[in-house]
Amino acid sequence: MTSSDSAQAAPQKAPAKDPWDLPDVSGLVVGVLGGTGPQGKGLAYRLAKAGQKVIIGSRAADRARTAAEELGHGVEGADNAECARRSDVVIVAVPWEGHGDTLAALREDLAGKLVVDCVNPLGFDKKGAYALKPEEGSAAEQAAALLPGSRVTAAFHHLSAVLLQDEAIEEIDTDVMVLGEERADVETVQALAGRIPGMRGVFAGRLRNAHQVESLVANLISVNRRYKAHAGLRVTDV
Amino acid sequence: MTSSDSAQAAPQKAPAKDPWDLPDVSGLVVGVLGGTGPQGKGLAYRLAKAGQKVIIGSRAADRARTAAEELGHGVEGADNAECARRSDVVIVAVPWEGHGDTLAALREDLAGKLVVDCVNPLGFDKKGAYALKPEEGSAAEQAAALLPGSRVTAAFHHLSAVLLQDEAIEEIDTDVMVLGEERADVETVQALAGRIPGMRGVFAGRLRNAHQVESLVANLISVNRRYKAHAGLRVTDV
């Protein structure tokens, strides 16, 4: 039984601000940790193509620079620490296996930054993908625990790396669920998502509700297999 | 980092059958346990209006009959046990708090039936809604554990009871994620969802991936609050 309507009766606490009144983020530098992987590289490509200054980070600066040159659109490459230090917003697109160690090592470099975690903790076996439950509740909550000096949000979980990287595709038909504790940070990430043609950033709750958003990718993998698709999600009535 | 594409490279195990070739379900009797609650009543209304024979169940047969009369469209009311016995497909729309006890008591009545669990285990506090994690993994897996003689699926989690019950609304713009172990059962539920104008049933994985689908309602509640909406979900590229 869905209870999604019952909350409507609760006292309205949100300010009367228009939820689509989002900030201008065109001047922000966006770093992408794990920017040489398919998801990170795809996001870097889309954001740079939309006019954003993007720096991709990797453990090896050389690999990051090579990937940056392939992408063009002014993308730069650096090691993860430099990528973090030079960026205003840092997207975390590393594999789940290295998530905790990578972030712990970058605590100082990420201090004061807006961090956007887009990692999906999943396991795989012969029946397909399934959700892994991080001790902290979710990858995003692990990031928040490891990065007390950063503002952590979660977003960009449900995007197809294939579509992101396909230069023949101009628009990507999907919403981006953005989670976070501070409205201003969430709105910055919403605005970033909205710079990519076809995408829209939609607020979708606090970090304590990140696990189901992260692990829904296991379901999208099932969808992709059954329908031979690159599934995304749209939030309706919004 | 999304891994939704990586599975594309895996050997294709699904049969070559068209995934949209769904069975004719117009002759099936659909029971709705918890059919006097807002979600159950709304689903009963939509299915009956679409021409399905519907029986709503309640602990008290009188209450079920009263609700059935209000709904019209040939809906009947009965106690839960009779509702289960007389139905081919039984939708479980009871509150999470009574989920386990209700199903355990109906084990015999539900034997041989196709059960569709649409229960979302959620907690609420002053910060809003959050996911509860059932011991079995999800409400649907709890149902499967309690009902060894039934075929258990999960679906209809993300529907707004307000929209379902609003007679002025002809179409409900949403996809219905359907989860289950047996393709034939999943396709029956997909076909049922597809009888409601605007809705489409989409296969979205096995029951072990039901928890994130159930608990995503916590996020939709946040969406509804921020945007003053009755949010649903569409799966894109499918």
Coordinates of N, CA and C in Angstrom, one line a residue, chain B residues 129-238:
Chain B
A129 N 9.4 10.4 5.7 CA 9.3 8.9 5.6 C 10.7 8.3 5.4
Y130 N 10.8 7.1 5.8 CA 12.1 6.3 5.6 C 11.8 4.9 5.5
A131 N 12.7 4.1 4.8 CA 12.5 2.7 4.5 C 12.6 1.9 5.8
L132 N 11.7 0.9 5.9 CA 11.9 -0.1 6.9 C 12.4 -1.4 6.2
K133 N 13.3 -2.1 6.8 CA 13.9 -3.3 6.1 C 13.3 -4.6 6.8
P134 N 12.3 -5.2 6.1 CA 11.8 -6.5 6.7 C 12.9 -7.5 6.8
E135 N 12.7 -8.4 7.8 CA 13.7 -9.4 8.1 C 13.9 -10.3 6.8
E136 N 12.9 -10.5 6.1 CA 13.0 -11.3 4.8 C 13.5 -10.6 3.7
G137 N 13.8 -9.3 3.8 CA 14.3 -8.5 2.7 C 13.4 -7.5 2.2
S138 N 12.1 -7.8 2.1 CA 11.1 -6.9 1.6 C 9.7 -7.5 2.0
A139 N 8.7 -6.7 1.8 CA 7.3 -7.2 2.1 C 7.0 -8.4 1.1
A140 N 7.4 -8.2 -0.1 CA 7.2 -9.3 -1.1 C 7.8 -10.6 -0.7
E141 N 9.1 -10.5 -0.3 CA 9.8 -11.7 0.1 C 9.2 -12.3 1.4
Q142 N 8.7 -11.4 2.3 CA 7.9 -11.9 3.4 C 6.7 -12.7 3.0
A143 N 6.0 -12.2 2.0 CA 4.8 -12.9 1.5 C 5.2 -14.2 0.9
A144 N 6.3 -14.2 0.1 CA 6.7 -15.5 -0.5 C 7.1 -16.5 0.6
A145 N 7.7 -16.0 1.7 CA 8.1 -17.0 2.7 C 6.9 -17.5 3.5
L146 N 5.9 -16.7 3.6 CA 4.6 -17.1 4.4 C 3.7 -17.9 3.5
L147 N 3.8 -17.8 2.2 CA 2.8 -18.4 1.3 C 3.5 -19.4 0.3
P148 N 4.0 -20.5 0.8 CA 4.8 -21.4 -0.1 C 3.9 -22.0 -1.2
G149 N 2.6 -22.0 -1.0 CA 1.7 -22.6 -2.0 C 1.2 -21.6 -3.0
S150 N 1.6 -20.3 -2.9 CA 1.2 -19.3 -3.8 C 2.3 -18.8 -4.7
R151 N 2.0 -18.2 -5.9 CA 3.0 -17.6 -6.7 C 3.0 -16.1 -6.4
V152 N 4.1 -15.6 -5.8 CA 4.1 -14.2 -5.3 C 4.9 -13.3 -6.3
T153 N 4.2 -12.2 -6.6 CA 4.8 -11.1 -7.4 C 4.7 -9.8 -6.5
A154 N 5.3 -8.8 -7.1 CA 5.2 -7.5 -6.4 C 5.0 -6.4 -7.5
A155 N 4.1 -5.5 -7.2 CA 3.7 -4.5 -8.2 C 2.8 -3.4 -7.6
F156 N 2.5 -2.4 -8.3 CA 1.6 -1.3 -7.9 C 2.1 -0.5 -6.7
H157 N 3.4 -0.3 -6.5 CA 3.9 0.3 -5.3 C 3.8 1.9 -5.4
H158 N 3.9 2.4 -6.6 CA 4.2 3.8 -6.7 C 3.0 4.6 -7.1
L159 N 1.8 4.1 -6.9 CA 0.6 4.8 -7.4 C 0.1 5.7 -6.3
S160 N -0.4 6.8 -6.7 CA -1.1 7.7 -5.8 C -2.5 7.3 -5.5
A161 N -2.8 7.0 -4.2 CA -4.2 6.6 -3.9 C -5.2 7.8 -4.2
V162 N -4.7 9.0 -4.1 CA -5.5 10.2 -4.4 C -5.9 10.1 -5.9
L163 N -5.0 9.9 -6.7 CA -5.3 9.9 -8.2 C -6.2 8.6 -8.5
L164 N -5.8 7.5 -7.9 CA -6.6 6.3 -8.2 C -8.1 6.5 -7.9
Q165 N -8.3 7.2 -6.8 CA -9.7 7.3 -6.3 C -10.5 8.5 -6.9
D166 N -9.8 9.3 -7.7 CA -10.4 10.5 -8.2 C -11.2 10.2 -9.5
E167 N -12.5 10.2 -9.4 CA -13.3 9.8 -10.5 C -13.2 10.8 -11.7
A168 N -12.7 12.0 -11.4 CA -12.6 12.9 -12.5 C -11.3 12.6 -13.4
I169 N -10.5 11.8 -12.9 CA -9.2 11.5 -13.6 C -9.4 10.2 -14.5
E170 N -9.3 10.3 -15.8 CA -9.5 9.2 -16.7 C -8.3 8.3 -16.9
E171 N -7.1 9.0 -16.9 CA -5.8 8.3 -17.2 C -4.9 8.6 -16.1
I172 N -4.1 7.6 -15.7 CA -3.1 7.7 -14.7 C -1.7 7.5 -15.4
D173 N -0.9 8.6 -15.4 CA 0.3 8.6 -16.2 C 1.5 8.0 -15.5
T174 N 1.6 6.7 -15.5 CA 2.7 6.0 -14.7 C 2.9 4.6 -15.3
D175 N 4.1 4.2 -15.1 CA 4.4 2.8 -15.3 C 4.3 2.0 -14.0
V176 N 4.1 0.7 -14.1 CA 4.0 -0.1 -12.9 C 5.1 -1.1 -13.0
M177 N 6.1 -1.0 -12.0 CA 7.2 -2.0 -12.0 C 6.6 -3.3 -11.4
V178 N 6.8 -4.4 -12.2 CA 6.3 -5.7 -11.8 C 7.5 -6.6 -11.5
L179 N 7.6 -7.2 -10.3 CA 8.7 -8.1 -10.0 C 8.2 -9.5 -9.7
G180 N 9.0 -10.5 -10.0 CA 8.6 -11.8 -9.7 C 9.6 -12.8 -10.3
E181 N 9.4 -14.1 -9.9 CA 10.3 -15.2 -10.3 C 9.9 -15.8 -11.6
E182 N 8.6 -15.9 -11.8 CA 8.1 -16.7 -13.0 C 7.6 -15.7 -14.0
R183 N 8.1 -15.8 -15.2 CA 7.8 -14.9 -16.3 C 6.3 -14.9 -16.6
A184 N 5.6 -16.0 -16.6 CA 4.2 -16.0 -16.9 C 3.4 -15.3 -15.8
D185 N 3.8 -15.4 -14.6 CA 3.1 -14.7 -13.5 C 3.3 -13.1 -13.7
V186 N 4.6 -12.8 -13.9 CA 4.9 -11.4 -14.1 C 4.1 -10.8 -15.3
E187 N 3.9 -11.6 -16.3 CA 3.2 -11.0 -17.5 C 1.7 -10.9 -17.2
T188 N 1.2 -11.8 -16.4 CA -0.2 -11.6 -16.0 C -0.4 -10.3 -15.3
V189 N 0.5 -10.0 -14.4 CA 0.4 -8.8 -13.6 C 0.6 -7.6 -14.5
Q190 N 1.6 -7.7 -15.4 CA 1.8 -6.6 -16.4 C 0.5 -6.3 -17.2
A191 N -0.1 -7.4 -17.6 CA -1.3 -7.2 -18.4 C -2.4 -6.6 -17.6
L192 N -2.5 -7.0 -16.3 CA -3.6 -6.3 -15.5 C -3.3 -4.9 -15.3
A193 N -2.1 -4.5 -15.1 CA -1.7 -3.1 -14.9 C -2.1 -2.3 -16.2
G194 N -1.8 -3.0 -17.3 CA -2.1 -2.3 -18.6 C -3.5 -2.1 -18.9
R195 N -4.4 -2.7 -18.2 CA -5.8 -2.5 -18.4 C -6.3 -1.1 -17.9
I196 N -5.5 -0.5 -17.0 CA -5.9 0.8 -16.5 C -5.3 1.9 -17.4
P197 N -6.2 2.7 -18.0 CA -5.7 3.7 -18.9 C -4.6 4.6 -18.4
G198 N -3.5 4.7 -19.2 CA -2.3 5.4 -18.9 C -1.2 4.6 -18.2
M199 N -1.6 3.5 -17.7 CA -0.6 2.6 -17.0 C 0.0 1.6 -18.0
R200 N 1.2 1.1 -17.6 CA 1.9 0.1 -18.4 C 2.6 -0.7 -17.3
G201 N 2.5 -2.0 -17.4 CA 3.3 -2.9 -16.5 C 4.6 -3.2 -17.2
V202 N 5.7 -3.0 -16.4 CA 7.1 -3.2 -16.9 C 7.8 -4.2 -16.0
F203 N 8.3 -5.2 -16.5 CA 9.1 -6.2 -15.7 C 10.3 -5.4 -15.1
A204 N 10.5 -5.6 -13.8 CA 11.6 -4.9 -13.2 C 12.4 -5.7 -12.2
G205 N 12.5 -7.0 -12.5 CA 13.4 -7.8 -11.7 C 12.8 -8.9 -10.8
R206 N 13.7 -9.6 -10.1 CA 13.2 -10.6 -9.2 C 12.9 -10.1 -7.8
L207 N 12.2 -10.9 -7.1 CA 11.8 -10.5 -5.7 C 12.9 -10.0 -4.8
R208 N 14.1 -10.6 -5.0 CA 15.2 -10.1 -4.2 C 15.5 -8.7 -4.4
N209 N 15.1 -8.1 -5.5 CA 15.2 -6.7 -5.7 C 14.0 -5.9 -5.5
A210 N 13.1 -6.4 -4.6 CA 11.8 -5.7 -4.3 C 12.0 -4.6 -3.3
H211 N 13.0 -4.8 -2.4 CA 13.0 -3.8 -1.3 C 13.2 -2.4 -1.8
Q212 N 14.1 -2.1 -2.8 CA 14.3 -0.8 -3.2 C 13.1 -0.2 -4.0
V213 N 12.3 -1.1 -4.6 CA 11.1 -0.6 -5.3 C 10.0 -0.3 -4.2
E214 N 9.9 -1.1 -3.2 CA 8.9 -0.8 -2.2 C 9.3 0.5 -1.4
S215 N 10.6 0.7 -1.1 CA 11.0 1.8 -0.2 C 11.2 3.1 -1.0
L216 N 11.2 3.0 -2.3 CA 11.3 4.2 -3.1 C 10.1 5.1 -2.9
V217 N 9.0 4.6 -2.3 CA 7.9 5.4 -2.0 C 8.3 6.5 -1.0
A218 N 9.3 6.3 -0.1 CA 9.7 7.3 0.8 C 10.3 8.5 0.0
N219 N 10.9 8.2 -1.1 CA 11.4 9.3 -2.0 C 10.3 10.0 -2.7
L220 N 9.3 9.3 -3.1 CA 8.2 9.9 -3.8 C 7.4 10.8 -2.9
I221 N 7.4 10.4 -1.6 CA 6.7 11.3 -0.6 C 7.5 12.6 -0.5
S222 N 8.8 12.6 -0.6 CA 9.6 13.8 -0.6 C 9.3 14.6 -1.8
V223 N 9.2 14.0 -2.9 CA 8.9 14.6 -4.2 C 7.5 15.3 -4.1
N224 N 6.5 14.6 -3.5 CA 5.2 15.1 -3.4 C 5.2 16.4 -2.5
R225 N 5.9 16.3 -1.5 CA 6.0 17.5 -0.6 C 6.6 18.7 -1.2
R226 N 7.7 18.5 -1.9 CA 8.4 19.6 -2.5 C 7.7 20.2 -3.6
Y227 N 7.1 19.4 -4.5 CA 6.4 19.9 -5.7 C 4.9 19.9 -5.6
K228 N 4.4 19.6 -4.5 CA 2.9 19.6 -4.3 C 2.3 18.7 -5.4
A229 N 2.8 17.5 -5.5 CA 2.4 16.6 -6.7 C 1.9 15.3 -6.2
H230 N 1.5 14.5 -7.1 CA 1.2 13.1 -6.9 C 2.1 12.3 -7.8
A231 N 3.3 12.2 -7.4 CA 4.3 11.7 -8.4 C 4.2 10.2 -8.7
G232 N 4.5 9.9 -9.9 CA 4.6 8.5 -10.4 C 5.9 8.3 -11.1
L233 N 6.1 7.2 -11.7 CA 7.4 6.9 -12.4 C 7.1 6.4 -13.8
R234 N 7.9 6.8 -14.8 CA 7.9 6.2 -16.1 C 9.3 5.7 -16.3
V235 N 9.4 4.5 -16.9 CA 10.7 3.9 -17.3 C 10.9 4.4 -18.8
T236 N 12.0 5.0 -19.0 CA 12.3 5.5 -20.3 C 13.1 4.5 -21.2
D237 N 13.0 4.7 -22.5 CA 13.7 3.9 -23.5 C 13.1 2.4 -23.5
V238 N 11.9 2.3 -23.0 CA 11.3 1.0 -22.9 C 9.9 1.1 -23.5

